[in-house]
mmCIF file with all atom_site columns, C-alpha atoms in Angstrom:
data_model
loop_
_atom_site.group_PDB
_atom_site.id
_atom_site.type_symbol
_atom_site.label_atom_id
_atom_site.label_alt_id
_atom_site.label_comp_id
_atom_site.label_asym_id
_atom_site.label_entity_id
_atom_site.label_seq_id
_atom_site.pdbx_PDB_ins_code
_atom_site.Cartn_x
_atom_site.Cartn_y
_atom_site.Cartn_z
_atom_site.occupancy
_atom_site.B_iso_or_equiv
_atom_site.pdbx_formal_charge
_atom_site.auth_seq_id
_atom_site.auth_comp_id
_atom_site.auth_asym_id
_atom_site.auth_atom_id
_atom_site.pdbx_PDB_model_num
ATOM 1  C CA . UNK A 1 1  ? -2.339  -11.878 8.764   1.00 0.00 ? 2  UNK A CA 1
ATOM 2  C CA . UNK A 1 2  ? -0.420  -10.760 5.340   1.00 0.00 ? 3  UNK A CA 1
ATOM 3  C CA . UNK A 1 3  ? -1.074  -7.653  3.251   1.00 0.00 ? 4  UNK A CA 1
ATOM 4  C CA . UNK A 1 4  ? -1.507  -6.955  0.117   1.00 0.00 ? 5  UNK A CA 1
ATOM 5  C CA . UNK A 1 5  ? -0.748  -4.421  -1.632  1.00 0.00 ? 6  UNK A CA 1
ATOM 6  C CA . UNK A 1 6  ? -3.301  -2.009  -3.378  1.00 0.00 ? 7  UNK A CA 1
ATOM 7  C CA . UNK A 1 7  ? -1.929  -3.174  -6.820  1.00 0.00 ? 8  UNK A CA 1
ATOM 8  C CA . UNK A 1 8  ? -2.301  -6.693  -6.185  1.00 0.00 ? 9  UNK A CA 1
ATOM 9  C CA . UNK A 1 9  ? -6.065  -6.190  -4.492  1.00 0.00 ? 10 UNK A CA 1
ATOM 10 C CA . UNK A 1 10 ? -6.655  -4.246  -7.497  1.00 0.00 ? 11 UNK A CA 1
ATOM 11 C CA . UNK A 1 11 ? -5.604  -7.008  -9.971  1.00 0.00 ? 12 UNK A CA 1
ATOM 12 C CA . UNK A 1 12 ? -7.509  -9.743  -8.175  1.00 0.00 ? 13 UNK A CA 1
ATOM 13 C CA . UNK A 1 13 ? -10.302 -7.732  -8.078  1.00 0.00 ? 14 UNK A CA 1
ATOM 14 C CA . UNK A 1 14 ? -10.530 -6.441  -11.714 1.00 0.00 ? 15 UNK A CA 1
ATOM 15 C CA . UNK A 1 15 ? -10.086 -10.602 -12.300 1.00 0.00 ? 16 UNK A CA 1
ATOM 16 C CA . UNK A 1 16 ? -13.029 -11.651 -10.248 1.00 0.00 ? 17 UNK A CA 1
ATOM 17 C CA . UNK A 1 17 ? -15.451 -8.535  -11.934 1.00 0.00 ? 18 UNK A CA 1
ATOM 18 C CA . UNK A 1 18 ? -14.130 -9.497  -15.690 1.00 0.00 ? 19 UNK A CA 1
ATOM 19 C CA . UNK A 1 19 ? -15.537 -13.326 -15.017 1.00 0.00 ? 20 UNK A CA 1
ATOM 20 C CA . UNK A 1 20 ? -12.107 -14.831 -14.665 1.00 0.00 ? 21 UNK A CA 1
ATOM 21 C CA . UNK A 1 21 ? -13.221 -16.661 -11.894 1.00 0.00 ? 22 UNK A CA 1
ATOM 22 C CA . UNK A 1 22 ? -14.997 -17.125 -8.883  1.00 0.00 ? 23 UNK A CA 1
ATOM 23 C CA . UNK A 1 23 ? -13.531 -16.103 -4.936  1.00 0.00 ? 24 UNK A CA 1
ATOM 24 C CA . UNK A 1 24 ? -12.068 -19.812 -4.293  1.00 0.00 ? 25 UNK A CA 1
ATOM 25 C CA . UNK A 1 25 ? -10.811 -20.325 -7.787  1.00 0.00 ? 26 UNK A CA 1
ATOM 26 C CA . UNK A 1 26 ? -9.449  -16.556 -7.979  1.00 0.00 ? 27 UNK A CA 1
ATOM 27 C CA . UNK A 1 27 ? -7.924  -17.387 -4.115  1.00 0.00 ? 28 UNK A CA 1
ATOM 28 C CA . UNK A 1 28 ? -6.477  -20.553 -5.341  1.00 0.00 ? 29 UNK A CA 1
ATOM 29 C CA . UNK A 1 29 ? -4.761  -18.690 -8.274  1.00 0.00 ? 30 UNK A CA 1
ATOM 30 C CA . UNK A 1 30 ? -3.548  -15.886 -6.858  1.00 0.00 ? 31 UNK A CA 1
ATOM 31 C CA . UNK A 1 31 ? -2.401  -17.844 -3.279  1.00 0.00 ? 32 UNK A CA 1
ATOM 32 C CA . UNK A 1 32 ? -4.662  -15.862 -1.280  1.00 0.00 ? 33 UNK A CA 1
ATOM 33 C CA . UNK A 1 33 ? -5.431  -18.175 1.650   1.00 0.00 ? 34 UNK A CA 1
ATOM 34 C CA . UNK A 1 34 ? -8.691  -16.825 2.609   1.00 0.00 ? 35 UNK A CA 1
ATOM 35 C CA . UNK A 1 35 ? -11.528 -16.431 -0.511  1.00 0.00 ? 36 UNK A CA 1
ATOM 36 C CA . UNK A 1 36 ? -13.556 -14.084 2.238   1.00 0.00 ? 37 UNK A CA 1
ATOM 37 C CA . UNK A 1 37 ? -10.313 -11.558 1.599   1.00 0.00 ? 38 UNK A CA 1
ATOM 38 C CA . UNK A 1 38 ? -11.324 -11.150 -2.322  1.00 0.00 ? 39 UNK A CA 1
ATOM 39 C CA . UNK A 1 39 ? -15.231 -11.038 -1.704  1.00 0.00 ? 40 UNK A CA 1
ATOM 40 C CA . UNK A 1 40 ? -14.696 -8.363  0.839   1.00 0.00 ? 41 UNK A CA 1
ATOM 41 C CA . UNK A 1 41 ? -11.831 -6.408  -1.815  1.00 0.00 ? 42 UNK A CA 1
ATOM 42 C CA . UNK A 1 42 ? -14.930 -6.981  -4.227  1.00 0.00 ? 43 UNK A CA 1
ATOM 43 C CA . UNK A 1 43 ? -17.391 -5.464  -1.692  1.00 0.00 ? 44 UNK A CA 1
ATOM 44 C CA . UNK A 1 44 ? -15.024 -2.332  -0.447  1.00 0.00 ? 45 UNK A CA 1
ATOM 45 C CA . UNK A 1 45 ? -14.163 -1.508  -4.526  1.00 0.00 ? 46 UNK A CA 1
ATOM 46 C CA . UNK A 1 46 ? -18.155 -1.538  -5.296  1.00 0.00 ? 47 UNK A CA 1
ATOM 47 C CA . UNK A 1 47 ? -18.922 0.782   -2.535  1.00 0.00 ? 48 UNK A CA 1
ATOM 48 C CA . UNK A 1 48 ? -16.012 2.828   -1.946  1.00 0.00 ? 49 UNK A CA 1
ATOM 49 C CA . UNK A 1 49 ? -13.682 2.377   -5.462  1.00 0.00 ? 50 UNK A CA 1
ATOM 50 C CA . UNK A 1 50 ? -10.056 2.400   -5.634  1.00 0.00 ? 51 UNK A CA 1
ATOM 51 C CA . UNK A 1 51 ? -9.732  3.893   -2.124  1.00 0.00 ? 52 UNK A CA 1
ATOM 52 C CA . UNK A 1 52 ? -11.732 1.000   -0.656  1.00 0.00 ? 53 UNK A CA 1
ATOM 53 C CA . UNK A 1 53 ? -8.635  -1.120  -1.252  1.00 0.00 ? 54 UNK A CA 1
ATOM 54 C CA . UNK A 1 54 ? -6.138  0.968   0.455   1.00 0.00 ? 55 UNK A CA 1
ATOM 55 C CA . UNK A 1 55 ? -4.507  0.243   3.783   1.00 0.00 ? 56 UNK A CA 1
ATOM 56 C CA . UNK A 1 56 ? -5.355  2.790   5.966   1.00 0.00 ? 57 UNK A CA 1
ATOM 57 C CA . UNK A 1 57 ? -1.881  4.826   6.056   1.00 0.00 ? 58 UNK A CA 1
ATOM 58 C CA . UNK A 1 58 ? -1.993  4.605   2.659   1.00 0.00 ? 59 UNK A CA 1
ATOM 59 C CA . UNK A 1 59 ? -5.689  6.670   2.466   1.00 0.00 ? 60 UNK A CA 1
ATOM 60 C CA . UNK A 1 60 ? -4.250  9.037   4.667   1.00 0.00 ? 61 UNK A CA 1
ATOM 61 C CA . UNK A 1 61 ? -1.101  9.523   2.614   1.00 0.00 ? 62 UNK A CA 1
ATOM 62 C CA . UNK A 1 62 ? -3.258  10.335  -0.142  1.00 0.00 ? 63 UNK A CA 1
ATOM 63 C CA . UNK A 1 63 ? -5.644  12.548  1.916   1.00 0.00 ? 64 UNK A CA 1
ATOM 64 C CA . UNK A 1 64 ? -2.351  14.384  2.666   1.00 0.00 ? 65 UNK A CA 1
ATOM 65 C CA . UNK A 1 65 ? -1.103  15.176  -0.592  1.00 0.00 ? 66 UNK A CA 1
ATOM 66 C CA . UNK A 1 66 ? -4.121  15.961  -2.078  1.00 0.00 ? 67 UNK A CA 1
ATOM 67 C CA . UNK A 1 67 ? -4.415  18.763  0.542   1.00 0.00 ? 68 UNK A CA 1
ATOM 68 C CA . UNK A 1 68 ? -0.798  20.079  -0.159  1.00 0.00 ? 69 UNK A CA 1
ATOM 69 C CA . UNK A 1 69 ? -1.579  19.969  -4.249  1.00 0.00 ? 70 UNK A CA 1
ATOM 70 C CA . UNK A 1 70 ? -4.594  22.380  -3.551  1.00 0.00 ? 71 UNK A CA 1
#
């Protein structure tokens, strides 16, 4: 299974909710192999925003910094 980074998720994303495209067009363009991995990006940056397309280590990261900067 490959992973993307935030950044790309992020650009495919903003893509598919500025009309670019739909999943299998967006999929084909951006060589995602799966068009379920964009609808569910789509779903996880509607309900949980830019932290819905993090990898895991990368949420905690953030969680961890944020709690040093305060």
């Amino acid at each position: 299974m490959a992973k993307y980074s935030y950044e790309f998720k992020k650009q495919v994303v903003e893509a598919y909710l500025s009309g670019e495209g739909g999943y299998e067009y967006l999929a084909k363009r951006y060589g995602v192999p799966a068009r379920s991995n964009i609808k569910k990006w789509v779903r996880n940056y509607e309900t949980h925003g830019d932290k819905g397309l993090m990898r895991r280590e990368n949420k905690i990261n953030t969680l961890l910094k944020r709690s040093f900067l305060l």
